[in-house]
Amino acid sequence: MNENDHQLMHRCRAGDLSAFDSLVNRWRAPLARILGRLLATGSFTAWATDVDDLSQEVFLRVFQSKQNYTEAATFSTWLYRIAVNVTRDAARRKRTRDKTVDQLQPPAAPAGPEEAVCRDELQQQVGQVLAGLPANLREPLVLRHFGGLTLAETADVLGLPVGTVRSRVGTALVQLRSELHQRGITEKDLPL
Amino acid sequence: MNCQECQQLLVAQIYGEVDENSAGIAEHCRQCASCAAWREDISAGRQLLNCLSQDDGETAGTSNADRPATAMVLPLLLQAEQQRKRRWRRAAVAVACLFGLAWVCQLVQLRVVFDNSSVQLHWGSASAQLVASSVTPPDKPATSPPEVTRADVSQLTAELQRLRSELLDMQVVQSDQTTAVASQSALLADYKTRLDVNEQLITLAGRQSLEVSQQLASLQGRTEAVMLRERTRWQHELGELRELGDARWRLLVHRLDYEFPERFSMVSAKPPTTP
């Protein structure tokens, strides 16, 4: 049952829904992680329901365009390209909505010692700074750092030259560190 | 290696895609302070980002984790299908409404006349035109609108009824003409069919006549051949009969001559024929 993604997509194209189930179960968590990072912009943090909706939309597009899938690239590249497009569409739609920080879902309350509280606070700050990056810097950084893609695959997903992706990822990392320094957070604050 | 190339390679290097020593990055960073600072910045940024990598699933939605994937996606597929059908239905209704409107306009013979200063709607036959509306007032000086009396209403009603009856008459005439055209078309088709049949018959008769002539000539030749053959046979048989009669006669003479030699000596006196 250790079929790779290409084999599963081949079965899915033949009409086997169980193969599609396997693909969704395999890629649901990584996709949700990427979508959560791509969807968070500015002061807006991604809701779990938003991520769920976008995951459904991404897998819906995968199902609808399964005949267009080719084995020229990896499945993750194809999936993340769809995810980036879906996220961009969602961001375009989201501009019409007005959500404030007060309406946001609060982070999960840590039921633990003080270190866990500090760690969550640090994660929240880093997440906010990451969400505050411009989309053209955040997308390659999220795909490379959280999606596990190589820089070349990230460039393929975004349709950009590899050199541009490298420059943007570097700029995003530098800008991230600079913003966190302004908030008084350095890498020394990271838990060991 | 310039600084831009080095900084791009540094990004690849901190993610383990490029070897530091083989690419000559370390040597460049020893000589270039800005690239060294860049490397420190991006390394620190990556370390800070790593703390987010530990929260897998916290921001990610997990409400559908227990549901099968098809149960998650198939309702959306059905919804998309229904929306597509709804769009088609709306388009069909809109097209039907347009056709209905066009049919009504044709039925009432609606015409729009653009004048210099007005737009007029006319309907009915050309002999009885009614001005339905006017967008701009005529150039005449403004006067008070004419009063509409009951007599005018009755007159207009009668005019309307008359127009309706004319319309009905025209429709009847049109229907008759359509029927006549259809009957003439059917008649023409019948004539064409008959003409085709006649042409086929003529062709067939000519072919049969030729065959009969050929058969007659053949029979005549065969008859002449049979007559010639029979005549020859008849002449041959006649010669044989003559020879047979002659032979019988001679046998009879010889017999008589043998039995009665004295009495028929004159017969035997004849010279004997060769056997």
Short mmCIF file of C-alpha atoms in Angstrom, two decimals:
data_model
loop_
_atom_site.label_atom_id
_atom_site.label_comp_id
_atom_site.label_asym_id
_atom_site.label_seq_id
_atom_site.Cartn_x
_atom_site.Cartn_y
_atom_site.Cartn_z
CA MET A 1 0.00 0.00 0.00
CA ASN A 2 3.07 2.31 -0.10
CA GLU A 3 2.12 3.78 -3.42
CA ASN A 4 3.75 7.02 -4.40
CA ASP A 5 1.80 10.10 -5.36
CA HIS A 6 2.10 9.48 -9.08
CA GLN A 7 0.57 6.03 -8.76
CA LEU A 8 -2.23 7.36 -6.60
CA MET A 9 -2.96 10.12 -9.09
CA HIS A 10 -2.94 7.59 -11.89
CA ARG A 11 -5.57 5.53 -10.04
CA CYS A 12 -7.50 8.66 -9.22
CA ARG A 13 -7.59 9.60 -12.88
CA ALA A 14 -8.98 6.16 -13.60
CA GLY A 15 -11.87 6.93 -11.25
CA ASP A 16 -10.65 5.27 -8.07
CA LEU A 17 -11.94 7.40 -5.22
CA SER A 18 -10.03 5.45 -2.61
CA ALA A 19 -6.79 6.67 -4.22
CA PHE A 20 -8.06 10.21 -3.91
CA ASP A 21 -8.84 9.50 -0.25
CA SER A 22 -5.28 8.35 0.26
CA LEU A 23 -3.87 11.44 -1.41
CA VAL A 24 -6.02 13.74 0.69
CA ASN A 25 -5.14 11.94 3.88
CA ARG A 26 -1.47 12.07 3.00
CA TRP A 27 -1.34 15.73 2.05
CA ARG A 28 -4.02 17.24 4.27
CA ALA A 29 -1.74 18.20 7.15
CA PRO A 30 1.18 19.61 5.11
CA LEU A 31 -1.26 21.49 2.93
CA ALA A 32 -3.08 22.92 5.94
CA ARG A 33 0.22 24.05 7.41
CA ILE A 34 1.18 25.82 4.20
CA LEU A 35 -2.28 27.32 3.78
CA GLY A 36 -2.28 28.59 7.34
CA ARG A 37 0.98 30.42 6.72
CA LEU A 38 0.03 31.69 3.28
CA LEU A 39 -3.40 32.81 4.36
CA ALA A 40 -2.26 34.81 7.38
CA THR A 41 -1.67 38.39 6.28
CA GLY A 42 -1.08 41.52 8.33
CA SER A 43 -3.06 41.41 11.53
CA PHE A 44 -5.22 38.64 10.22
CA THR A 45 -4.53 35.17 11.50
CA ALA A 46 -5.94 32.25 9.62
CA TRP A 47 -8.98 30.64 11.18
CA ALA A 48 -9.11 26.90 11.35
CA THR A 49 -12.34 26.97 9.37
CA ASP A 50 -10.74 29.17 6.73
CA VAL A 51 -7.91 26.71 6.36
CA ASP A 52 -10.41 23.87 6.18
CA ASP A 53 -12.37 25.67 3.49
CA LEU A 54 -9.27 26.41 1.48
CA SER A 55 -8.06 22.84 1.87
CA GLN A 56 -11.38 21.66 0.50
CA GLU A 57 -11.09 24.08 -2.38
CA VAL A 58 -7.54 22.99 -3.17
CA PHE A 59 -8.49 19.31 -3.17
CA LEU A 60 -11.57 20.12 -5.19
CA ARG A 61 -9.39 21.75 -7.83
CA VAL A 62 -7.06 18.78 -7.70
CA PHE A 63 -10.00 16.46 -8.30
CA GLN A 64 -11.44 18.58 -11.08
CA SER A 65 -8.12 19.02 -12.90
CA LYS A 66 -6.80 15.52 -12.32
CA GLN A 67 -6.78 14.90 -16.06
CA ASN A 68 -4.32 17.78 -16.48
CA TYR A 69 -1.84 16.26 -14.07
CA THR A 70 1.44 15.22 -15.61
CA GLU A 71 4.31 13.43 -14.02
CA ALA A 72 6.78 16.00 -15.26
CA ALA A 73 7.03 17.52 -11.78
CA THR A 74 6.44 16.18 -8.31
CA PHE A 75 2.93 16.01 -6.95
CA SER A 76 3.82 18.42 -4.16
CA THR A 77 4.87 21.04 -6.69
CA TRP A 78 1.57 20.73 -8.50
CA LEU A 79 -0.42 20.72 -5.27
CA TYR A 80 1.36 23.76 -3.86
CA ARG A 81 0.95 25.65 -7.09
CA ILE A 82 -2.80 25.11 -6.80
CA ALA A 83 -2.62 26.08 -3.14
CA VAL A 84 -0.85 29.34 -3.95
CA ASN A 85 -3.45 30.20 -6.58
CA VAL A 86 -6.30 29.36 -4.20
CA THR A 87 -4.72 31.46 -1.46
CA ARG A 88 -4.28 34.40 -3.79
CA ASP A 89 -7.92 34.16 -4.83
CA ALA A 90 -8.95 33.96 -1.20
CA ALA A 91 -6.82 36.98 -0.33
CA ARG A 92 -8.46 38.89 -3.15
CA ARG A 93 -11.88 37.98 -1.81
CA LYS A 94 -10.84 38.71 1.73
CA ARG A 95 -10.06 42.34 0.97
CA THR A 96 -13.77 42.99 0.89
CA ARG A 97 -14.27 41.60 4.34
CA ASP A 98 -13.46 43.52 7.44
CA LYS A 99 -12.07 41.40 10.18
CA THR A 100 -10.38 42.85 13.18
CA VAL A 101 -8.02 41.31 15.62
CA ASP A 102 -10.76 41.20 18.24
CA GLN A 103 -12.79 38.83 16.10
CA LEU A 104 -9.92 36.45 15.63
CA GLN A 105 -9.82 33.08 17.14
CA PRO A 106 -7.58 33.23 20.17
CA PRO A 107 -4.63 30.87 20.23
CA ALA A 108 -5.00 27.71 22.14
CA ALA A 109 -4.51 28.37 25.82
CA PRO A 110 -1.40 26.63 27.05
CA ALA A 111 -2.17 24.43 29.95
CA GLY A 112 1.35 24.07 31.17
CA PRO A 113 4.30 25.73 32.78
CA GLU A 114 5.60 29.20 32.17
CA GLU A 115 7.96 28.10 29.40
CA ALA A 116 5.07 26.96 27.31
CA VAL A 117 3.49 30.37 27.73
CA CYS A 118 6.71 32.07 26.64
CA ARG A 119 7.07 29.75 23.70
CA ASP A 120 3.55 30.42 22.55
CA GLU A 121 4.11 34.12 22.91
CA LEU A 122 7.25 33.83 20.80
CA GLN A 123 5.43 31.80 18.17
CA GLN A 124 2.65 34.31 18.09
CA GLN A 125 5.10 37.18 17.56
CA VAL A 126 6.99 35.34 14.82
CA GLY A 127 3.73 34.36 13.19
CA GLN A 128 2.52 37.92 13.20
CA VAL A 129 5.76 39.21 11.69
CA LEU A 130 5.64 36.48 9.06
CA ALA A 131 2.06 37.38 8.28
CA GLY A 132 3.07 41.02 7.97
CA LEU A 133 5.56 40.31 5.20
CA PRO A 134 4.53 41.23 1.68
CA ALA A 135 3.01 38.38 -0.28
CA ASN A 136 5.84 38.27 -2.81
CA LEU A 137 8.31 37.63 0.04
CA ARG A 138 6.06 35.48 2.22
CA GLU A 139 5.03 32.99 -0.46
CA PRO A 140 8.51 31.73 -1.41
CA LEU A 141 9.60 31.70 2.21
CA VAL A 142 6.58 29.67 3.34
CA LEU A 143 6.87 27.23 0.46
CA ARG A 144 10.57 26.70 1.05
CA HIS A 145 10.53 26.66 4.82
CA PHE A 146 7.21 25.01 5.65
CA GLY A 147 6.41 23.22 2.40
CA GLY A 148 9.69 21.37 2.22
CA LEU A 149 10.17 22.28 -1.43
CA THR A 150 13.58 23.02 -2.83
CA LEU A 151 14.30 26.48 -4.12
CA ALA A 152 14.01 25.22 -7.68
CA GLU A 153 10.63 23.62 -6.95
CA THR A 154 9.49 26.78 -5.23
CA ALA A 155 10.48 28.74 -8.31
CA ASP A 156 8.52 26.25 -10.40
CA VAL A 157 5.44 26.63 -8.20
CA LEU A 158 5.56 30.40 -8.30
CA GLY A 159 6.62 30.65 -11.91
CA LEU A 160 9.70 32.69 -11.05
CA PRO A 161 13.40 32.32 -11.82
CA VAL A 162 15.42 30.48 -9.18
CA GLY A 163 17.63 33.48 -8.58
CA THR A 164 14.61 35.63 -7.85
CA VAL A 165 13.30 33.07 -5.40
CA ARG A 166 16.65 32.90 -3.62
CA SER A 167 16.79 36.68 -3.34
CA ARG A 168 13.23 36.89 -2.06
CA VAL A 169 13.71 34.16 0.51
CA GLY A 170 16.87 35.85 1.76
CA THR A 171 15.21 39.25 1.88
CA ALA A 172 12.25 37.77 3.73
CA LEU A 173 14.51 36.17 6.33
CA VAL A 174 16.44 39.39 6.83
CA GLN A 175 13.26 41.42 7.09
CA LEU A 176 11.78 38.89 9.52
CA ARG A 177 14.77 39.11 11.80
CA SER A 178 14.77 42.90 11.62
CA GLU A 179 11.09 43.13 12.56
CA LEU A 180 11.56 40.74 15.45
CA HIS A 181 14.54 42.73 16.68
CA GLN A 182 12.36 45.80 16.74
CA ARG A 183 9.95 43.87 18.95
CA GLY A 184 12.79 42.85 21.20
CA ILE A 185 12.98 39.26 20.10
CA THR A 186 16.24 37.70 19.04
CA GLU A 187 17.32 34.18 18.30
CA LYS A 188 18.68 34.04 21.84
CA ASP A 189 15.09 33.98 23.07
CA LEU A 190 14.44 30.72 21.33
CA PRO A 191 13.98 27.74 23.59
CA LEU A 192 16.85 25.34 23.51
CA MET B 1 31.77 35.66 -7.41
CA ASN B 2 30.04 38.94 -6.70
CA CYS B 3 27.98 39.74 -3.63
CA GLN B 4 24.63 39.16 -5.30
CA GLU B 5 25.61 35.67 -6.38
CA CYS B 6 27.06 34.97 -2.98
CA GLN B 7 23.91 36.08 -1.17
CA GLN B 8 21.77 33.88 -3.42
CA LEU B 9 24.05 30.95 -2.77
CA LEU B 10 23.94 31.67 0.95
CA VAL B 11 20.18 31.18 0.94
CA ALA B 12 20.64 27.84 -0.81
CA GLN B 13 23.41 26.96 1.58
CA ILE B 14 21.47 27.53 4.80
CA TYR B 15 18.78 25.21 3.46
CA GLY B 16 21.41 22.61 2.63
CA GLU B 17 21.07 22.79 -1.13
CA VAL B 18 24.61 24.04 -1.74
CA ASP B 19 27.81 22.95 -0.11
CA GLU B 20 29.63 25.85 1.51
CA ASN B 21 33.13 24.76 0.68
CA SER B 22 32.53 23.66 -2.88
CA ALA B 23 30.77 26.84 -3.87
CA GLY B 24 33.46 29.13 -2.46
CA ILE B 25 31.02 30.90 -0.24
CA ALA B 26 33.15 30.78 2.88
CA GLU B 27 36.10 32.39 1.16
CA HIS B 28 33.94 35.21 -0.15
CA CYS B 29 32.35 35.76 3.25
CA ARG B 30 35.76 36.03 4.88
CA GLN B 31 36.62 38.86 2.54
CA CYS B 32 33.20 40.56 2.42
CA ALA B 33 31.65 41.88 5.62
CA SER B 34 28.23 42.60 4.12
CA CYS B 35 27.85 39.05 2.89
CA ALA B 36 28.94 37.75 6.27
CA ALA B 37 26.31 39.93 7.91
CA TRP B 38 23.79 38.71 5.40
CA ARG B 39 24.59 35.15 6.26
CA GLU B 40 24.18 35.89 9.94
CA ASP B 41 20.85 37.60 9.31
CA ILE B 42 19.33 34.84 7.25
CA SER B 43 20.60 32.13 9.58
CA ALA B 44 19.03 33.92 12.53
CA GLY B 45 15.82 34.44 10.58
CA ARG B 46 15.69 30.78 9.80
CA GLN B 47 16.23 29.85 13.41
CA LEU B 48 13.39 32.15 14.42
CA LEU B 49 11.15 30.60 11.83
CA ASN B 50 11.98 27.15 13.11
CA CYS B 51 10.01 27.84 16.26
CA LEU B 52 6.92 28.00 14.06
CA SER B 53 7.70 24.65 12.55
CA GLN B 54 6.95 23.05 15.88
CA ASP B 55 3.32 24.14 15.89
CA ASP B 56 2.22 21.86 13.11
CA GLY B 57 -1.49 21.46 13.21
CA GLU B 58 -2.23 24.28 15.59
CA THR B 59 -3.16 26.76 12.95
CA ALA B 60 -4.07 24.06 10.52
CA GLY B 61 -7.66 23.03 10.39
CA THR B 62 -8.31 19.66 11.90
CA SER B 63 -12.06 19.70 12.08
CA ASN B 64 -12.34 17.41 9.08
CA ALA B 65 -9.61 15.06 10.13
CA ASP B 66 -11.92 12.16 10.80
CA ARG B 67 -13.99 12.57 7.70
CA PRO B 68 -13.11 10.65 4.54
CA ALA B 69 -11.68 12.82 1.82
CA THR B 70 -14.43 12.11 -0.67
CA ALA B 71 -17.01 13.11 1.90
CA MET B 72 -15.17 16.37 2.19
CA VAL B 73 -14.86 17.13 -1.51
CA LEU B 74 -17.82 15.45 -3.17
CA PRO B 75 -20.46 17.81 -1.67
CA LEU B 76 -18.51 20.68 -3.20
CA LEU B 77 -18.49 18.87 -6.52
CA LEU B 78 -22.24 18.38 -6.35
CA GLN B 79 -22.70 22.01 -5.40
CA ALA B 80 -20.59 23.14 -8.35
CA GLU B 81 -22.61 20.89 -10.65
CA GLN B 82 -25.87 22.34 -9.36
CA GLN B 83 -24.59 25.86 -9.85
CA ARG B 84 -23.63 25.06 -13.41
CA LYS B 85 -27.08 23.59 -14.09
CA ARG B 86 -28.70 26.65 -12.51
CA ARG B 87 -26.71 28.93 -14.76
CA TRP B 88 -27.82 26.97 -17.82
CA ARG B 89 -31.43 27.11 -16.68
CA ARG B 90 -31.25 30.87 -16.24
CA ALA B 91 -29.72 31.28 -19.68
CA ALA B 92 -32.45 29.10 -21.22
CA VAL B 93 -35.20 31.12 -19.55
CA ALA B 94 -33.62 34.37 -20.73
CA VAL B 95 -33.39 33.11 -24.30
CA ALA B 96 -37.00 31.90 -24.16
CA CYS B 97 -38.13 35.32 -22.92
CA LEU B 98 -36.27 37.02 -25.76
CA PHE B 99 -37.89 34.75 -28.32
CA GLY B 100 -41.29 35.33 -26.78
CA LEU B 101 -40.81 39.08 -26.90
CA ALA B 102 -39.70 38.91 -30.50
CA TRP B 103 -42.72 36.76 -31.34
CA VAL B 104 -45.10 39.24 -29.70
CA CYS B 105 -43.47 42.14 -31.56
CA GLN B 106 -43.90 40.28 -34.83
CA LEU B 107 -47.47 39.39 -33.97
CA VAL B 108 -48.51 42.98 -33.35
CA GLN B 109 -46.25 44.21 -36.18
CA LEU B 110 -44.44 46.55 -33.87
CA ARG B 111 -42.27 49.14 -35.57
CA VAL B 112 -40.02 51.78 -34.12
CA VAL B 113 -39.72 54.97 -36.14
CA PHE B 114 -36.90 57.36 -35.36
CA ASP B 115 -37.84 60.85 -36.37
CA ASN B 116 -35.75 63.98 -36.08
CA SER B 117 -37.19 64.88 -32.74
CA SER B 118 -39.10 61.85 -31.59
CA VAL B 119 -39.22 58.13 -31.39
CA GLN B 120 -42.53 56.58 -32.32
CA LEU B 121 -43.85 53.11 -31.78
CA HIS B 122 -46.28 51.82 -34.38
CA TRP B 123 -48.19 48.59 -34.43
CA GLY B 124 -50.88 47.06 -36.57
CA SER B 125 -51.19 47.42 -40.33
CA ALA B 126 -49.66 50.37 -42.12
CA SER B 127 -53.07 51.83 -43.00
CA ALA B 128 -53.96 52.25 -39.36
CA GLN B 129 -51.02 53.42 -37.36
CA LEU B 130 -51.27 54.41 -33.78
CA VAL B 131 -48.66 56.49 -32.10
CA ALA B 132 -47.97 54.81 -28.81
CA SER B 133 -45.45 57.05 -27.23
CA SER B 134 -43.30 59.96 -27.99
CA VAL B 135 -40.00 60.55 -26.31
CA THR B 136 -39.71 64.24 -27.08
CA PRO B 137 -42.54 66.63 -27.67
CA PRO B 138 -43.07 67.89 -31.20
CA ASP B 139 -41.86 71.28 -32.29
CA LYS B 140 -45.31 72.73 -32.09
CA PRO B 141 -45.90 75.35 -29.45
CA ALA B 142 -46.85 73.94 -26.13
CA THR B 143 -50.57 73.56 -25.86
CA SER B 144 -52.76 71.96 -23.34
CA PRO B 145 -53.20 68.21 -23.89
CA PRO B 146 -56.37 67.36 -25.78
CA GLU B 147 -59.20 66.16 -23.69
CA VAL B 148 -60.17 62.57 -24.19
CA THR B 149 -63.88 62.15 -24.30
CA ARG B 150 -65.95 59.03 -24.03
CA ALA B 151 -66.65 59.27 -27.74
CA ASP B 152 -62.92 59.22 -28.46
CA VAL B 153 -62.51 56.17 -26.30
CA SER B 154 -65.33 54.38 -28.07
CA GLN B 155 -63.90 55.43 -31.42
CA LEU B 156 -60.45 54.15 -30.48
CA THR B 157 -61.97 50.93 -29.19
CA ALA B 158 -63.81 50.45 -32.46
CA GLU B 159 -60.59 51.21 -34.34
CA LEU B 160 -58.77 48.68 -32.23
CA GLN B 161 -61.40 46.03 -32.91
CA ARG B 162 -61.24 46.79 -36.59
CA LEU B 163 -57.46 46.43 -36.53
CA ARG B 164 -57.78 43.14 -34.71
CA SER B 165 -60.23 41.85 -37.31
CA GLU B 166 -57.87 43.00 -40.09
CA LEU B 167 -55.06 41.22 -38.36
CA LEU B 168 -57.12 38.07 -38.13
CA ASP B 169 -58.06 38.37 -41.82
CA MET B 170 -54.43 38.80 -42.76
CA GLN B 171 -53.52 35.78 -40.72
CA VAL B 172 -56.24 33.77 -42.48
CA VAL B 173 -55.03 34.95 -45.87
CA GLN B 174 -51.50 34.13 -44.93
CA SER B 175 -52.60 30.70 -43.78
CA ASP B 176 -54.45 30.13 -47.08
CA GLN B 177 -51.43 31.21 -49.05
CA THR B 178 -49.27 28.91 -47.06
CA THR B 179 -51.68 26.05 -47.71
CA ALA B 180 -51.79 26.84 -51.44
CA VAL B 181 -48.04 26.97 -51.66
CA ALA B 182 -47.83 23.66 -49.84
CA SER B 183 -50.36 22.03 -52.18
CA GLN B 184 -48.56 23.39 -55.24
CA SER B 185 -45.31 22.09 -53.90
CA ALA B 186 -46.89 18.68 -53.39
CA LEU B 187 -48.32 18.78 -56.94
CA LEU B 188 -44.96 19.74 -58.37
CA ALA B 189 -43.34 16.91 -56.49
CA ASP B 190 -45.98 14.53 -57.88
CA TYR B 191 -45.30 15.75 -61.42
CA LYS B 192 -41.62 15.28 -60.96
CA THR B 193 -42.19 11.77 -59.70
CA ARG B 194 -44.39 10.90 -62.66
CA LEU B 195 -41.89 12.36 -65.08
CA ASP B 196 -39.19 10.25 -63.57
CA VAL B 197 -41.36 7.15 -63.85
CA ASN B 198 -42.14 7.91 -67.50
CA GLU B 199 -38.51 8.41 -68.31
CA GLN B 200 -37.72 5.11 -66.72
CA LEU B 201 -40.51 3.41 -68.70
CA ILE B 202 -39.27 4.90 -71.97
CA THR B 203 -35.80 3.75 -71.27
CA LEU B 204 -37.05 0.30 -70.40
CA ALA B 205 -39.19 0.08 -73.59
CA GLY B 206 -36.30 1.12 -75.78
CA ARG B 207 -34.13 -1.48 -74.15
CA GLN B 208 -36.83 -4.15 -74.62
CA SER B 209 -37.37 -3.17 -78.30
CA LEU B 210 -33.71 -3.55 -79.01
CA GLU B 211 -33.70 -6.94 -77.35
CA VAL B 212 -36.75 -8.07 -79.40
CA SER B 213 -35.12 -6.95 -82.64
CA GLN B 214 -32.01 -8.85 -81.78
CA GLN B 215 -34.04 -11.96 -80.92
CA LEU B 216 -36.03 -11.64 -84.18
CA ALA B 217 -32.89 -11.42 -86.26
CA SER B 218 -31.48 -14.39 -84.44
CA LEU B 219 -34.67 -16.40 -85.06
CA GLN B 220 -34.69 -15.46 -88.73
CA GLY B 221 -31.15 -16.66 -89.16
CA ARG B 222 -31.88 -19.87 -87.34
CA THR B 223 -35.03 -20.42 -89.48
CA GLU B 224 -33.12 -19.93 -92.69
CA ALA B 225 -30.46 -22.31 -91.52
CA VAL B 226 -33.07 -24.92 -90.60
CA MET B 227 -34.85 -24.49 -93.94
CA LEU B 228 -31.58 -24.88 -95.82
CA ARG B 229 -30.70 -27.92 -93.81
CA GLU B 230 -34.16 -29.45 -94.29
CA ARG B 231 -34.14 -28.74 -97.99
CA THR B 232 -30.80 -30.48 -98.36
CA ARG B 233 -31.97 -33.40 -96.32
CA TRP B 234 -35.19 -33.58 -98.30
CA GLN B 235 -33.29 -33.61 -101.62
CA HIS B 236 -30.97 -36.25 -100.25
CA GLU B 237 -33.85 -38.40 -99.12
CA LEU B 238 -35.60 -37.89 -102.44
CA GLY B 239 -32.49 -39.14 -104.27
CA GLU B 240 -32.32 -42.11 -101.96
CA LEU B 241 -35.99 -42.86 -102.61
CA ARG B 242 -35.44 -42.67 -106.31
CA GLU B 243 -32.50 -45.00 -106.10
CA LEU B 244 -34.52 -47.36 -103.88
CA GLY B 245 -37.46 -47.35 -106.32
CA ASP B 246 -35.09 -47.91 -109.14
CA ALA B 247 -33.50 -50.84 -107.31
CA ARG B 248 -36.87 -52.35 -106.45
CA TRP B 249 -37.95 -52.00 -110.01
CA ARG B 250 -34.91 -53.81 -111.22
CA LEU B 251 -35.32 -56.56 -108.61
CA LEU B 252 -38.87 -57.00 -109.78
CA VAL B 253 -37.72 -57.19 -113.39
CA HIS B 254 -35.08 -59.68 -112.54
CA ARG B 255 -37.57 -61.79 -110.64
CA LEU B 256 -40.07 -61.75 -113.43
CA ASP B 257 -37.34 -62.50 -115.85
CA TYR B 258 -36.28 -65.43 -113.78
CA GLU B 259 -39.77 -66.87 -113.26
CA PHE B 260 -41.20 -66.10 -116.60
CA PRO B 261 -38.31 -65.90 -119.04
CA GLU B 262 -40.37 -66.51 -122.16
CA ARG B 263 -43.18 -64.20 -121.31
CA PHE B 264 -41.02 -61.28 -120.29
CA SER B 265 -38.19 -61.74 -122.70
CA MET B 266 -38.64 -58.29 -123.88
CA VAL B 267 -37.98 -57.12 -120.39
CA SER B 268 -34.86 -59.11 -120.04
CA ALA B 269 -33.89 -57.89 -123.42
CA LYS B 270 -33.12 -54.64 -121.73
CA PRO B 271 -29.54 -54.19 -120.76
CA PRO B 272 -29.03 -55.19 -117.13
CA THR B 273 -28.09 -52.47 -114.74
CA THR B 274 -25.07 -52.74 -112.59
CA PRO B 275 -25.83 -53.78 -109.00
#
